[in-house]
Amino acid sequence: QAQLVESGGGLVQAGGSLRLSCAASGSIFGSSTVGWYRQAPGKQRDLVATISSGGSTRYANSMNDRFTISRDNTKNTVTLQMNSLKPEDTAVYYCALYIGRNTYWGQGTQVTVSS
């Protein structure tokens, strides 16, 4: 099993930036793909970006224009740098670790972007 803890959320004005971090326990982290998702109130949880164990990245829609996912396997962490934030980016952001058929989730961190 793995445990994930997100941090870095908060309140920011439109146009601002936030850097989210996901810290994972377990030695299997380095060989696993990790993803960031977000869920706005009343909406489904959507994929934001993923990063493979080798560092290959994938972004949903055009999020790579403003968001960057990265990882540090020596620290078991994955970060999501978010720039030029918009009010529609307001959501709870979750980190997900894929191990085999299982997906492990963190508790989420709230990001609120004011206009």
Short mmCIF file of N, CA and C in Angstrom, two decimals:
data_model
loop_
_atom_site.label_atom_id
_atom_site.label_comp_id
_atom_site.label_asym_id
_atom_site.label_seq_id
_atom_site.Cartn_x
_atom_site.Cartn_y
_atom_site.Cartn_z
N GLN A 1 0.83 -1.18 0.00
CA GLN A 1 0.00 0.00 0.00
C GLN A 1 0.87 1.24 0.00
N ALA A 2 0.29 2.36 -0.44
CA ALA A 2 1.03 3.61 -0.48
C ALA A 2 0.19 4.70 0.15
N GLN A 3 0.86 5.66 0.71
CA GLN A 3 0.18 6.82 1.27
C GLN A 3 0.68 8.07 0.58
N LEU A 4 -0.25 8.93 0.23
CA LEU A 4 0.09 10.16 -0.48
C LEU A 4 -0.43 11.36 0.31
N VAL A 5 0.38 12.40 0.36
CA VAL A 5 -0.02 13.61 1.06
C VAL A 5 0.25 14.81 0.15
N GLU A 6 -0.82 15.52 -0.18
CA GLU A 6 -0.68 16.71 -1.01
C GLU A 6 -0.53 17.95 -0.14
N SER A 7 0.14 18.94 -0.70
CA SER A 7 0.28 20.22 -0.01
C SER A 7 0.48 21.31 -1.05
N GLY A 8 0.37 22.55 -0.59
CA GLY A 8 0.65 23.67 -1.47
C GLY A 8 -0.56 24.42 -1.99
N GLY A 9 -1.75 23.91 -1.69
CA GLY A 9 -2.95 24.60 -2.13
C GLY A 9 -3.16 25.88 -1.36
N GLY A 10 -4.15 26.65 -1.81
CA GLY A 10 -4.46 27.89 -1.12
C GLY A 10 -5.29 28.81 -1.97
N LEU A 11 -5.37 30.05 -1.55
CA LEU A 11 -6.13 31.08 -2.25
C LEU A 11 -5.17 31.98 -3.01
N VAL A 12 -5.46 32.19 -4.28
CA VAL A 12 -4.59 33.01 -5.11
C VAL A 12 -5.46 33.82 -6.05
N GLN A 13 -4.98 34.97 -6.43
CA GLN A 13 -5.71 35.79 -7.39
C GLN A 13 -5.49 35.27 -8.81
N ALA A 14 -6.43 35.57 -9.66
CA ALA A 14 -6.30 35.18 -11.06
C ALA A 14 -4.99 35.75 -11.63
N GLY A 15 -4.31 34.91 -12.39
CA GLY A 15 -3.02 35.29 -12.94
C GLY A 15 -1.84 34.86 -12.08
N GLY A 16 -2.13 34.42 -10.87
CA GLY A 16 -1.07 34.02 -9.96
C GLY A 16 -0.63 32.59 -10.18
N SER A 17 0.27 32.14 -9.32
CA SER A 17 0.84 30.80 -9.44
C SER A 17 0.77 30.06 -8.11
N LEU A 18 0.72 28.76 -8.21
CA LEU A 18 0.83 27.88 -7.04
C LEU A 18 1.65 26.66 -7.44
N ARG A 19 2.30 26.10 -6.44
CA ARG A 19 3.08 24.89 -6.66
C ARG A 19 2.58 23.83 -5.70
N LEU A 20 1.97 22.80 -6.23
CA LEU A 20 1.46 21.72 -5.42
C LEU A 20 2.51 20.61 -5.32
N SER A 21 2.56 19.98 -4.16
CA SER A 21 3.47 18.86 -3.96
C SER A 21 2.71 17.64 -3.47
N CYS A 22 3.20 16.49 -3.86
CA CYS A 22 2.64 15.22 -3.42
C CYS A 22 3.79 14.38 -2.91
N ALA A 23 3.72 14.05 -1.64
CA ALA A 23 4.74 13.22 -1.03
C ALA A 23 4.19 11.82 -0.85
N ALA A 24 4.95 10.83 -1.29
CA ALA A 24 4.49 9.45 -1.25
C ALA A 24 5.39 8.58 -0.38
N SER A 25 4.78 7.64 0.29
CA SER A 25 5.54 6.67 1.06
C SER A 25 5.73 5.41 0.24
N GLY A 26 6.74 4.64 0.56
CA GLY A 26 6.92 3.37 -0.14
C GLY A 26 8.01 3.43 -1.19
N SER A 27 8.76 2.35 -1.29
CA SER A 27 9.89 2.30 -2.22
C SER A 27 9.46 2.10 -3.65
N ILE A 28 8.17 1.76 -3.88
CA ILE A 28 7.72 1.50 -5.23
C ILE A 28 7.44 2.78 -6.00
N PHE A 29 7.49 3.92 -5.33
CA PHE A 29 7.15 5.19 -5.97
C PHE A 29 7.95 5.42 -7.23
N GLY A 30 9.24 5.16 -7.16
CA GLY A 30 10.12 5.47 -8.28
C GLY A 30 9.81 4.70 -9.55
N SER A 31 9.12 3.59 -9.45
CA SER A 31 8.80 2.78 -10.61
C SER A 31 7.35 2.90 -11.04
N SER A 32 6.65 3.88 -10.50
CA SER A 32 5.22 4.03 -10.75
C SER A 32 4.89 5.35 -11.43
N THR A 33 3.84 5.31 -12.23
CA THR A 33 3.30 6.53 -12.80
C THR A 33 2.47 7.26 -11.75
N VAL A 34 2.56 8.57 -11.76
CA VAL A 34 1.82 9.40 -10.82
C VAL A 34 1.01 10.42 -11.60
N GLY A 35 -0.17 10.72 -11.09
CA GLY A 35 -1.01 11.68 -11.76
C GLY A 35 -1.56 12.73 -10.81
N TRP A 36 -1.93 13.86 -11.39
CA TRP A 36 -2.68 14.89 -10.67
C TRP A 36 -4.06 14.97 -11.30
N TYR A 37 -5.06 15.04 -10.43
CA TYR A 37 -6.45 15.20 -10.84
C TYR A 37 -7.02 16.40 -10.11
N ARG A 38 -8.17 16.84 -10.59
CA ARG A 38 -8.85 17.90 -9.86
C ARG A 38 -10.37 17.69 -9.95
N GLN A 39 -11.03 18.17 -8.92
CA GLN A 39 -12.48 18.03 -8.85
C GLN A 39 -13.08 19.34 -8.36
N ALA A 40 -13.83 19.97 -9.23
CA ALA A 40 -14.54 21.20 -8.88
C ALA A 40 -15.87 20.83 -8.24
N PRO A 41 -16.44 21.73 -7.46
CA PRO A 41 -17.72 21.44 -6.79
C PRO A 41 -18.80 21.02 -7.79
N GLY A 42 -19.43 19.90 -7.50
CA GLY A 42 -20.51 19.42 -8.35
C GLY A 42 -20.08 18.78 -9.65
N LYS A 43 -18.78 18.60 -9.82
CA LYS A 43 -18.28 18.04 -11.07
C LYS A 43 -17.49 16.77 -10.80
N GLN A 44 -17.22 16.03 -11.85
CA GLN A 44 -16.45 14.80 -11.71
C GLN A 44 -14.97 15.13 -11.56
N ARG A 45 -14.24 14.13 -11.10
CA ARG A 45 -12.80 14.28 -10.95
C ARG A 45 -12.15 14.09 -12.32
N ASP A 46 -11.36 15.06 -12.73
CA ASP A 46 -10.74 15.04 -14.05
C ASP A 46 -9.23 14.98 -13.96
N LEU A 47 -8.65 14.32 -14.94
CA LEU A 47 -7.20 14.23 -15.03
C LEU A 47 -6.62 15.59 -15.40
N VAL A 48 -5.53 15.94 -14.74
CA VAL A 48 -4.78 17.15 -15.09
C VAL A 48 -3.51 16.76 -15.85
N ALA A 49 -2.73 15.87 -15.27
CA ALA A 49 -1.46 15.47 -15.89
C ALA A 49 -0.96 14.19 -15.24
N THR A 50 -0.13 13.47 -15.98
CA THR A 50 0.55 12.30 -15.42
C THR A 50 2.02 12.36 -15.77
N ILE A 51 2.80 11.65 -14.98
CA ILE A 51 4.23 11.54 -15.25
C ILE A 51 4.65 10.11 -14.96
N SER A 52 5.35 9.51 -15.92
CA SER A 52 5.76 8.12 -15.76
C SER A 52 7.00 8.03 -14.90
N SER A 53 7.39 6.80 -14.60
CA SER A 53 8.59 6.60 -13.79
C SER A 53 9.82 7.15 -14.49
N GLY A 54 9.80 7.15 -15.81
CA GLY A 54 10.93 7.66 -16.57
C GLY A 54 10.86 9.15 -16.87
N GLY A 55 9.78 9.78 -16.44
CA GLY A 55 9.67 11.23 -16.61
C GLY A 55 8.85 11.68 -17.80
N SER A 56 8.24 10.74 -18.53
CA SER A 56 7.38 11.14 -19.64
C SER A 56 6.10 11.74 -19.10
N THR A 57 5.69 12.84 -19.69
CA THR A 57 4.52 13.56 -19.17
C THR A 57 3.37 13.56 -20.17
N ARG A 58 2.20 13.65 -19.63
CA ARG A 58 0.99 13.76 -20.45
C ARG A 58 0.06 14.72 -19.76
N TYR A 59 -0.55 15.60 -20.54
CA TYR A 59 -1.45 16.60 -19.99
C TYR A 59 -2.84 16.49 -20.62
N ALA A 60 -3.83 16.81 -19.85
CA ALA A 60 -5.19 16.84 -20.36
C ALA A 60 -5.42 18.16 -21.08
N ASN A 61 -6.16 18.07 -22.19
CA ASN A 61 -6.53 19.25 -22.97
C ASN A 61 -5.30 20.11 -23.23
N SER A 62 -5.35 21.37 -22.89
CA SER A 62 -4.23 22.27 -23.15
C SER A 62 -3.58 22.74 -21.85
N MET A 63 -3.65 21.89 -20.84
CA MET A 63 -3.13 22.29 -19.53
C MET A 63 -1.62 22.45 -19.52
N ASN A 64 -0.93 21.85 -20.48
CA ASN A 64 0.52 22.02 -20.49
C ASN A 64 0.92 23.45 -20.83
N ASP A 65 -0.04 24.25 -21.27
CA ASP A 65 0.27 25.65 -21.53
C ASP A 65 0.57 26.40 -20.24
N ARG A 66 -0.05 25.96 -19.16
CA ARG A 66 0.11 26.68 -17.90
C ARG A 66 0.60 25.80 -16.75
N PHE A 67 0.43 24.49 -16.88
CA PHE A 67 0.79 23.57 -15.80
C PHE A 67 2.00 22.73 -16.19
N THR A 68 2.84 22.44 -15.21
CA THR A 68 3.99 21.57 -15.44
C THR A 68 4.08 20.55 -14.32
N ILE A 69 4.11 19.28 -14.70
CA ILE A 69 4.27 18.21 -13.72
C ILE A 69 5.72 17.74 -13.75
N SER A 70 6.25 17.45 -12.57
CA SER A 70 7.62 16.95 -12.47
C SER A 70 7.71 16.03 -11.26
N ARG A 71 8.82 15.31 -11.18
CA ARG A 71 8.99 14.39 -10.06
C ARG A 71 10.44 14.33 -9.63
N ASP A 72 10.61 13.98 -8.36
CA ASP A 72 11.93 13.76 -7.79
C ASP A 72 11.88 12.41 -7.10
N ASN A 73 12.40 11.40 -7.75
CA ASN A 73 12.32 10.05 -7.21
C ASN A 73 13.21 9.87 -5.97
N THR A 74 14.19 10.74 -5.79
CA THR A 74 15.04 10.63 -4.61
C THR A 74 14.29 11.09 -3.36
N LYS A 75 13.27 11.91 -3.57
CA LYS A 75 12.49 12.42 -2.45
C LYS A 75 11.07 11.88 -2.43
N ASN A 76 10.74 11.00 -3.39
CA ASN A 76 9.39 10.46 -3.49
C ASN A 76 8.33 11.57 -3.57
N THR A 77 8.60 12.54 -4.41
CA THR A 77 7.65 13.64 -4.53
C THR A 77 7.33 13.94 -6.00
N VAL A 78 6.15 14.41 -6.22
CA VAL A 78 5.70 14.90 -7.51
C VAL A 78 5.13 16.29 -7.32
N THR A 79 5.47 17.20 -8.19
CA THR A 79 4.98 18.56 -8.06
C THR A 79 4.16 18.94 -9.28
N LEU A 80 3.27 19.88 -9.07
CA LEU A 80 2.49 20.45 -10.16
C LEU A 80 2.63 21.96 -10.06
N GLN A 81 3.37 22.53 -10.98
CA GLN A 81 3.53 23.97 -11.03
C GLN A 81 2.39 24.54 -11.87
N MET A 82 1.65 25.45 -11.29
CA MET A 82 0.49 26.02 -11.97
C MET A 82 0.68 27.52 -12.10
N ASN A 83 0.69 27.99 -13.32
CA ASN A 83 0.89 29.41 -13.61
C ASN A 83 -0.35 29.99 -14.30
N SER A 84 -0.43 31.30 -14.28
CA SER A 84 -1.54 32.00 -14.95
C SER A 84 -2.88 31.40 -14.55
N LEU A 85 -3.08 31.23 -13.29
CA LEU A 85 -4.28 30.56 -12.80
C LEU A 85 -5.54 31.37 -13.10
N LYS A 86 -6.61 30.63 -13.34
CA LYS A 86 -7.90 31.23 -13.68
C LYS A 86 -8.94 30.78 -12.65
N PRO A 87 -9.99 31.54 -12.49
CA PRO A 87 -11.04 31.12 -11.54
C PRO A 87 -11.57 29.71 -11.82
N GLU A 88 -11.59 29.32 -13.07
CA GLU A 88 -12.08 27.98 -13.41
C GLU A 88 -11.11 26.87 -13.01
N ASP A 89 -9.93 27.23 -12.54
CA ASP A 89 -9.00 26.23 -12.01
C ASP A 89 -9.32 25.89 -10.56
N THR A 90 -10.27 26.59 -9.98
CA THR A 90 -10.65 26.32 -8.60
C THR A 90 -11.18 24.90 -8.47
N ALA A 91 -10.60 24.15 -7.55
CA ALA A 91 -10.95 22.75 -7.38
C ALA A 91 -10.14 22.17 -6.23
N VAL A 92 -10.50 20.96 -5.85
CA VAL A 92 -9.63 20.17 -4.98
C VAL A 92 -8.72 19.36 -5.90
N TYR A 93 -7.44 19.44 -5.64
CA TYR A 93 -6.45 18.75 -6.48
C TYR A 93 -5.95 17.52 -5.73
N TYR A 94 -5.97 16.41 -6.45
CA TYR A 94 -5.59 15.12 -5.87
C TYR A 94 -4.40 14.53 -6.59
N CYS A 95 -3.59 13.87 -5.82
CA CYS A 95 -2.46 13.12 -6.35
C CYS A 95 -2.87 11.65 -6.40
N ALA A 96 -2.46 10.96 -7.44
CA ALA A 96 -2.80 9.55 -7.60
C ALA A 96 -1.56 8.76 -7.99
N LEU A 97 -1.39 7.61 -7.36
CA LEU A 97 -0.25 6.73 -7.64
C LEU A 97 -0.80 5.42 -8.18
N TYR A 98 -0.32 5.03 -9.36
CA TYR A 98 -0.82 3.82 -10.00
C TYR A 98 0.17 2.67 -9.74
N ILE A 99 -0.31 1.64 -9.08
CA ILE A 99 0.50 0.46 -8.81
C ILE A 99 -0.29 -0.75 -9.28
N GLY A 100 0.16 -1.32 -10.40
CA GLY A 100 -0.58 -2.44 -10.96
C GLY A 100 -2.00 -2.02 -11.32
N ARG A 101 -2.97 -2.75 -10.79
CA ARG A 101 -4.37 -2.42 -11.05
C ARG A 101 -4.94 -1.44 -10.03
N ASN A 102 -4.13 -1.08 -9.07
CA ASN A 102 -4.62 -0.23 -7.98
C ASN A 102 -4.22 1.23 -8.19
N THR A 103 -5.09 2.10 -7.72
CA THR A 103 -4.80 3.53 -7.70
C THR A 103 -4.94 4.02 -6.28
N TYR A 104 -3.90 4.68 -5.81
CA TYR A 104 -3.91 5.21 -4.46
C TYR A 104 -4.05 6.72 -4.54
N TRP A 105 -4.90 7.26 -3.68
CA TRP A 105 -5.21 8.69 -3.71
C TRP A 105 -4.78 9.38 -2.43
N GLY A 106 -4.41 10.63 -2.60
CA GLY A 106 -4.20 11.47 -1.43
C GLY A 106 -5.51 12.07 -0.98
N GLN A 107 -5.45 12.89 0.04
CA GLN A 107 -6.67 13.46 0.61
C GLN A 107 -7.10 14.72 -0.14
N GLY A 108 -6.22 15.24 -0.98
CA GLY A 108 -6.55 16.42 -1.76
C GLY A 108 -6.12 17.72 -1.10
N THR A 109 -5.92 18.73 -1.92
CA THR A 109 -5.58 20.05 -1.44
C THR A 109 -6.41 21.07 -2.23
N GLN A 110 -6.99 22.01 -1.51
CA GLN A 110 -7.91 22.96 -2.12
C GLN A 110 -7.14 24.09 -2.79
N VAL A 111 -7.51 24.37 -4.02
CA VAL A 111 -6.99 25.52 -4.75
C VAL A 111 -8.17 26.42 -5.09
N THR A 112 -8.09 27.66 -4.67
CA THR A 112 -9.15 28.62 -4.95
C THR A 112 -8.53 29.82 -5.66
N VAL A 113 -9.06 30.14 -6.82
CA VAL A 113 -8.56 31.26 -7.60
C VAL A 113 -9.65 32.32 -7.65
N SER A 114 -9.34 33.48 -7.12
CA SER A 114 -10.32 34.57 -7.09
C SER A 114 -10.14 35.46 -8.31
N SER A 115 -11.25 36.02 -8.74
CA SER A 115 -11.21 36.88 -9.95
C SER A 115 -10.95 38.33 -9.57
#
